[in-house]
GROMACS .gro file of C-alpha atoms in nm:
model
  274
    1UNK     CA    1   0.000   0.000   0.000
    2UNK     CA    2   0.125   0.320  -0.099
    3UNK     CA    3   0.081   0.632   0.114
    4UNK     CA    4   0.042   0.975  -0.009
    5UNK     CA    5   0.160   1.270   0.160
    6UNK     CA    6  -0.090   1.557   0.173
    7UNK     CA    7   0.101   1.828   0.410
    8UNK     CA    8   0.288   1.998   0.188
    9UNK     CA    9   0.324   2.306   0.356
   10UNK     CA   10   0.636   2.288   0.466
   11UNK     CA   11   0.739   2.204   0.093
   12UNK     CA   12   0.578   2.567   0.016
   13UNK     CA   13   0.728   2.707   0.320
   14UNK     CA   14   1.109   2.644   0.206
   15UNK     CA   15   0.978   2.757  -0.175
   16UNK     CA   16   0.898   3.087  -0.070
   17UNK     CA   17   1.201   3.084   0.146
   18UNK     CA   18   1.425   3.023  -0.136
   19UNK     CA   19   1.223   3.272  -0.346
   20UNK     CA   20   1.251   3.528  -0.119
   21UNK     CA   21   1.658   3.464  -0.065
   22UNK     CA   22   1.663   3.416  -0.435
   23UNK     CA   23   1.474   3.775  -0.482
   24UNK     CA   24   1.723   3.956  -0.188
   25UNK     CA   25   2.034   3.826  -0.390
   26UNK     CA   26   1.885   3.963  -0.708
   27UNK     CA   27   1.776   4.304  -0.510
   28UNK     CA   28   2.115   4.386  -0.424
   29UNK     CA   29   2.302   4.272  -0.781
   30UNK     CA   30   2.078   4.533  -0.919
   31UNK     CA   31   2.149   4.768  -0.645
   32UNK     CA   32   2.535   4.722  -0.691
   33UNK     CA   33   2.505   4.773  -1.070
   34UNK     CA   34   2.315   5.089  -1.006
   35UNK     CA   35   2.583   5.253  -0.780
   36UNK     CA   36   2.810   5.118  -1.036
   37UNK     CA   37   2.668   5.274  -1.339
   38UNK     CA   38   2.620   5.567  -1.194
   39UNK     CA   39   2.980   5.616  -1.083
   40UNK     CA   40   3.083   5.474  -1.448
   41UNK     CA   41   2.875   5.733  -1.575
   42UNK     CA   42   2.922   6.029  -1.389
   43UNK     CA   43   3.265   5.999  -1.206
   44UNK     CA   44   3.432   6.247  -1.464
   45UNK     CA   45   3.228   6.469  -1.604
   46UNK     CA   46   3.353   6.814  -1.604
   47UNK     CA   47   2.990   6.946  -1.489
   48UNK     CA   48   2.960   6.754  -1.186
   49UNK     CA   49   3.321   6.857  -1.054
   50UNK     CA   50   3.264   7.224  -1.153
   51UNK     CA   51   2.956   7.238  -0.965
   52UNK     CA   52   3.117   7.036  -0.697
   53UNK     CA   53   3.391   7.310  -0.598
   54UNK     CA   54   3.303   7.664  -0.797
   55UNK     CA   55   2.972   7.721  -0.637
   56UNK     CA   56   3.083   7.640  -0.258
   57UNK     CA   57   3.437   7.864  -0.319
   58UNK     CA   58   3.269   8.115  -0.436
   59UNK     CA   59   2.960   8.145  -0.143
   60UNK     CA   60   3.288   8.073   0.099
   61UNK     CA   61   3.523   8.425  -0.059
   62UNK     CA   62   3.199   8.591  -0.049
   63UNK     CA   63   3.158   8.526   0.354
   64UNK     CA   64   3.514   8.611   0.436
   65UNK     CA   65   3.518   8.916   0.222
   66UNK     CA   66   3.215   9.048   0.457
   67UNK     CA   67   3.356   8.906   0.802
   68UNK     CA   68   3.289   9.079   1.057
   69UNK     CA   69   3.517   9.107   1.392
   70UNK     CA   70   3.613   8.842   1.588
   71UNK     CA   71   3.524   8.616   1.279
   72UNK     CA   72   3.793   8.338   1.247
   73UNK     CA   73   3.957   8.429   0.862
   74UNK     CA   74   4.106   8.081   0.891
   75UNK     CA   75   3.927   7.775   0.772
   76UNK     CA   76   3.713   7.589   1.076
   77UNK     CA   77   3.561   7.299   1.012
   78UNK     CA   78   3.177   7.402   1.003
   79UNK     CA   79   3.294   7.651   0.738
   80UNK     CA   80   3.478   7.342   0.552
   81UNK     CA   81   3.175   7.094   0.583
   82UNK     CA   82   2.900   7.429   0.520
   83UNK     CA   83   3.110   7.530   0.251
   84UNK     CA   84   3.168   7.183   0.114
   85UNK     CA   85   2.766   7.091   0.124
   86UNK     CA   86   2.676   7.391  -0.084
   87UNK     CA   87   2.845   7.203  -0.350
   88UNK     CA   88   2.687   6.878  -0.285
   89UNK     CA   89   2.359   7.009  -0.277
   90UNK     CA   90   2.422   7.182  -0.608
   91UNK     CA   91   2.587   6.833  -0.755
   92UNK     CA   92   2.340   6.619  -0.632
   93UNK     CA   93   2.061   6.801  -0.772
   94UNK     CA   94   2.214   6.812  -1.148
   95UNK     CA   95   2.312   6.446  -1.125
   96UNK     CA   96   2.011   6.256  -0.961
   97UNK     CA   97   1.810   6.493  -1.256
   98UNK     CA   98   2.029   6.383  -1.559
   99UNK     CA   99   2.010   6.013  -1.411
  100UNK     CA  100   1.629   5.951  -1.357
  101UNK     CA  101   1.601   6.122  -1.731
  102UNK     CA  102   1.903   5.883  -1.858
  103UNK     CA  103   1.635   5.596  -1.703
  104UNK     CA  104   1.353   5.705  -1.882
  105UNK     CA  105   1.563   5.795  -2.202
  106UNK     CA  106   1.752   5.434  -2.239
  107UNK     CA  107   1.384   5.251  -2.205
  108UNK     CA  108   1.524   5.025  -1.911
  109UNK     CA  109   1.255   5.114  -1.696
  110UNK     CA  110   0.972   4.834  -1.746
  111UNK     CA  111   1.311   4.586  -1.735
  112UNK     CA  112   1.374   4.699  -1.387
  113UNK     CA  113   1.023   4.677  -1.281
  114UNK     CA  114   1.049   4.334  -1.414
  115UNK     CA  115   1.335   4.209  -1.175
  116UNK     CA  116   1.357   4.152  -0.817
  117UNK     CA  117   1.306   4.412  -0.616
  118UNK     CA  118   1.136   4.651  -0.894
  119UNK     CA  119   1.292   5.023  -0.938
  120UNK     CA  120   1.325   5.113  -0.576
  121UNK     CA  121   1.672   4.932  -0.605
  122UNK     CA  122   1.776   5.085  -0.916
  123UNK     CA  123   1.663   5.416  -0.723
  124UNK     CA  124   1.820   5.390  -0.422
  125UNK     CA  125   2.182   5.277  -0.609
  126UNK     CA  126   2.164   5.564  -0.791
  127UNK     CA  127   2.135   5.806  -0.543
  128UNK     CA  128   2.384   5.631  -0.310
  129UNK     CA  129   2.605   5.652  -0.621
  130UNK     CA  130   2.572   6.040  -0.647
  131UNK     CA  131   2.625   6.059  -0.244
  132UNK     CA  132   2.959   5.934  -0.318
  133UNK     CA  133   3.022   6.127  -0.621
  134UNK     CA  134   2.938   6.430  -0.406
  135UNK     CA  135   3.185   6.349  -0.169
  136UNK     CA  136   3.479   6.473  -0.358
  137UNK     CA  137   3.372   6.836  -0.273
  138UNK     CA  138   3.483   6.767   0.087
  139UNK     CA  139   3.824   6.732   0.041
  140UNK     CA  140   3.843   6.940  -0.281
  141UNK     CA  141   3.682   7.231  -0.132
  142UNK     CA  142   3.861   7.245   0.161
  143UNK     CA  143   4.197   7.231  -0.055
  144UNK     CA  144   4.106   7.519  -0.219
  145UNK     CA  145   3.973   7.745   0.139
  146UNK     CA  146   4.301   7.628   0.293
  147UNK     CA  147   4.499   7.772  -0.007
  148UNK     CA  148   4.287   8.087   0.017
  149UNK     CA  149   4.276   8.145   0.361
  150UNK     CA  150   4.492   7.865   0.610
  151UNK     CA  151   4.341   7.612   0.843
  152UNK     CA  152   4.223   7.721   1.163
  153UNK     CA  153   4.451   7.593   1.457
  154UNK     CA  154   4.141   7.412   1.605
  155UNK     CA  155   4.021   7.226   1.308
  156UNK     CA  156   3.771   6.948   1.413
  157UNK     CA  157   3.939   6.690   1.156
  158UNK     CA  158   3.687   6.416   1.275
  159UNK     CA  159   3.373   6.653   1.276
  160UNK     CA  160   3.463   6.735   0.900
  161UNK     CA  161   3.480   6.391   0.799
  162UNK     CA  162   3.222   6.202   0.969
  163UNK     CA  163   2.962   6.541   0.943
  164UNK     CA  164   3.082   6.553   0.550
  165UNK     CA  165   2.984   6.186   0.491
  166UNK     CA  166   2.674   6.231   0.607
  167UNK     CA  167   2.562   6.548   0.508
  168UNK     CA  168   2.635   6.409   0.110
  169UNK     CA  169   2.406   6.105   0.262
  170UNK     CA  170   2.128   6.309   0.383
  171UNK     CA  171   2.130   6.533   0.058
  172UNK     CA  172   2.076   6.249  -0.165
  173UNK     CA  173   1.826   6.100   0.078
  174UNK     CA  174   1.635   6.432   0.055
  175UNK     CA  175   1.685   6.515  -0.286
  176UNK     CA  176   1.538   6.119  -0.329
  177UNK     CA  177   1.210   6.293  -0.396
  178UNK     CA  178   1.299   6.488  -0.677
  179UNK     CA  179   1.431   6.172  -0.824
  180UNK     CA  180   1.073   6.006  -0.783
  181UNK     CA  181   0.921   6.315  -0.903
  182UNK     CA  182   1.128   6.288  -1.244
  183UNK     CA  183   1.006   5.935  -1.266
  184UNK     CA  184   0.651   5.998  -1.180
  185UNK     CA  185   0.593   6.308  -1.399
  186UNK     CA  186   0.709   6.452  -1.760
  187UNK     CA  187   1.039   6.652  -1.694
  188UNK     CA  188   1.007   7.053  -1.657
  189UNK     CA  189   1.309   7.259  -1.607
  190UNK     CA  190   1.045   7.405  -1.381
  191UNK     CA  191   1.094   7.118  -1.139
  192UNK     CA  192   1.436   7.218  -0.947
  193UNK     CA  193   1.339   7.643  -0.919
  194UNK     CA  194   1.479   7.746  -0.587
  195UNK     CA  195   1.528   7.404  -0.476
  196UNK     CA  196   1.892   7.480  -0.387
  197UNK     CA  197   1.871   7.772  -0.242
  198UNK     CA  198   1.544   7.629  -0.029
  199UNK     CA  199   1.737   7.326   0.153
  200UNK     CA  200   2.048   7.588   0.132
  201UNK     CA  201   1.890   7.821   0.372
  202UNK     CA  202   1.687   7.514   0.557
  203UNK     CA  203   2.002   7.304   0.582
  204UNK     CA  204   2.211   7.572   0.796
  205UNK     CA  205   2.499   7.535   0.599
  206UNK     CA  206   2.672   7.897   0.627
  207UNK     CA  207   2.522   8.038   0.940
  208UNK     CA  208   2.395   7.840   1.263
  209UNK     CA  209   2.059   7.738   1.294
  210UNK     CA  210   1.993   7.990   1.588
  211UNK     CA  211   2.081   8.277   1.319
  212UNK     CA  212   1.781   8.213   1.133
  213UNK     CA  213   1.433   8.353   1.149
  214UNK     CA  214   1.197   8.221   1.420
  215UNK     CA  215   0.926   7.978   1.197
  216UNK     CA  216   1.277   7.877   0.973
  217UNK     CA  217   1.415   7.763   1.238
  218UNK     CA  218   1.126   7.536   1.335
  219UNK     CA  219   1.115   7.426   0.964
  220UNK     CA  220   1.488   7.361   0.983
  221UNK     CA  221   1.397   7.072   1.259
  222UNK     CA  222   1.312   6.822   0.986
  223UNK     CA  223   1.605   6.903   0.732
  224UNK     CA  224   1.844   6.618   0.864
  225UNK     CA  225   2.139   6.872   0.714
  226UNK     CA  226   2.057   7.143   0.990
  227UNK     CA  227   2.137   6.860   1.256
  228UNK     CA  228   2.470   6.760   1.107
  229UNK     CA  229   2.595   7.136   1.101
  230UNK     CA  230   2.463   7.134   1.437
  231UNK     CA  231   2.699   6.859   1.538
  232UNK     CA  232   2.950   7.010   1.376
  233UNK     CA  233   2.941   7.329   1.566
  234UNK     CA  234   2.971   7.145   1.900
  235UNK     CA  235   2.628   6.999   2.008
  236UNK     CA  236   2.606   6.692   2.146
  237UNK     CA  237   2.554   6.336   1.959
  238UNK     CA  238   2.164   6.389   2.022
  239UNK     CA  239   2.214   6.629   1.714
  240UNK     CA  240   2.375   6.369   1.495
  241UNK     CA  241   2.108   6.078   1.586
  242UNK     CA  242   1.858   6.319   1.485
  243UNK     CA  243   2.051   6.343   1.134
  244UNK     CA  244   2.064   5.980   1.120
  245UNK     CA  245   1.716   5.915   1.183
  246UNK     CA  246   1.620   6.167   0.944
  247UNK     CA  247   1.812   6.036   0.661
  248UNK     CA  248   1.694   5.715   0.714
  249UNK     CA  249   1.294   5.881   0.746
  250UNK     CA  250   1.383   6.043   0.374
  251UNK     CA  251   1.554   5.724   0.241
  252UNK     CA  252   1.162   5.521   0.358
  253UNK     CA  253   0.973   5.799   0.182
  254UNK     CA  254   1.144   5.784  -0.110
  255UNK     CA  255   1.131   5.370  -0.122
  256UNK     CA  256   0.733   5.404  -0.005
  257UNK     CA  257   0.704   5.641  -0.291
  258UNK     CA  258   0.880   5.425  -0.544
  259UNK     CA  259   0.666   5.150  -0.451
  260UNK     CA  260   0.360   5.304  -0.517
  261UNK     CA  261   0.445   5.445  -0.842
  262UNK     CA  262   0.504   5.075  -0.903
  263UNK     CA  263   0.162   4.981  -0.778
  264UNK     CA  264   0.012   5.296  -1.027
  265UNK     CA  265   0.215   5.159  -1.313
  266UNK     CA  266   0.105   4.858  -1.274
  267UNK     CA  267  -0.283   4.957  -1.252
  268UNK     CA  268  -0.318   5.179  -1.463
  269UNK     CA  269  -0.023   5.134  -1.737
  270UNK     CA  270   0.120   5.473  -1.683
  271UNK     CA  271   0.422   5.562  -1.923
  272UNK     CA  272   0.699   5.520  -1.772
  273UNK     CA  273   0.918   5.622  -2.043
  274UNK     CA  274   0.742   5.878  -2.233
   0.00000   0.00000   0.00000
């Protein structure tokens, strides 16, 4: 007599299991290849560096030509990191803009909403890619100030680099949105008018977040960038767990917004690529 086995849940169980590992591994190749295209792609163009280290030089002459006493006319590191984020903001704007178009351009879209994981991992590799692109107007900016002006004798080296990182970090989690705007909607130049100076002024980047008016500074509060210049200055690590948590809040909207352009794609076929 022959017996057949009718549980065959756990059978299902370890399919979906394997499916799911199977979908994870898949996730992050196309992740990887994101960051990696984007670097590929970007890493040398003569735009992105300009932008990188003109704009921030020339917002940093501007504030020591107007110094007033008992302002340090040496380098100090929330000038270096302020200074330097003027030009990430500026870079990250241009190159998460020219990358969701270069998407929607190369019709490989519907392929990534095909593989594991959809477009949020495509999305989220390119702006992680651009965060580090970004990064090269740290050092190269504060190359340039020290050659203009000398490095201040108390330098935070450790606030510049770990408040640069993350400031790039919570840029591109910020300007995540734009990104997912581009995707969602026919480009208009229209789309990035007084963005940068907006988050410039929100962010804190040239003058402390106590400097600015009253209901701006209570606006400030949810710009992760204010809290990282606010580290940077001297407040305590509550300031840069703020800035983490932020960036992390910013990187979930963008994925939850993602997602449900996915869901509206898939609903009502709306052109991706048009």
């Amino acid at each position: 007599m022959t017996t057949v086995r009718t549980d065959t849940s756990t059978d299902t169980d370890t399919g979906r299991a394997a499916q799911w590992r199977a979908g994870g591994r898949g996730s992050g190749a196309t992740f990887a290849r994101a960051v990696a295209d984007q670097l590929r792609m970007h890493a040398t163009s003569p735009m992105a560096v300009f932008s990188t280290l003109a704009m921030p030089c020339v917002f940093a002459f501007v504030v020591h030509a107007n110094a007033t006493k008992g302002f340090s006319h040496d380098t100090t590191s929330d000038m270096a990191v302020g200074s330097a984020g003027i030009g990430m903001l500026d870079s990250i704007i241009v190159l998460v803009l020219f990358s969701m178009l270069g998407e929607k351009q190369w019709k490989t879209l519907y392929a990534a909403l095909g593989s594991p994981g959809g477009l949020v991992p495509v999305v989220l590799g390119r702006l992680t890619g651009t965060a580090l692109q970004s990064l090269t107007a740290l050092p190269g900016t504060l190359l340039v100030l020290g050659l203009l002006f000398g490095i201040d004798g108390g330098f935070d080296w450790v606030r510049w680099l770990v408040g640069g990182v993350l400031l790039a970090f919570a840029t591109a989690s910020m300007i995540g949105l734009l990104g997912f705007a581009v995707l969602r909607f026919p480009f208009s130049a229209g789309m990035t008018n007084g963005l940068t100076g907006l988050i410039m002024a929100l962010s804190a980047l040239i003058v402390p977040q106590s400097a600015l008016p009253g209901p701006v500074q209570k606006l400030a509060l949810v710009v992760p960038q204010s809290h990282v210049m606010a580290w940077i200055r001297g407040a305590g690590p509550g300031r840069l767990l703020a800035a983490v948590a932020l960036t992390g809040f910013f990187c979930a909207l963008v994925v939850l917004a993602v997602q449900r352009l996915e869901n509206t794609v898939r609903r009502t076929a709306l052109p991706l690529e048009a």
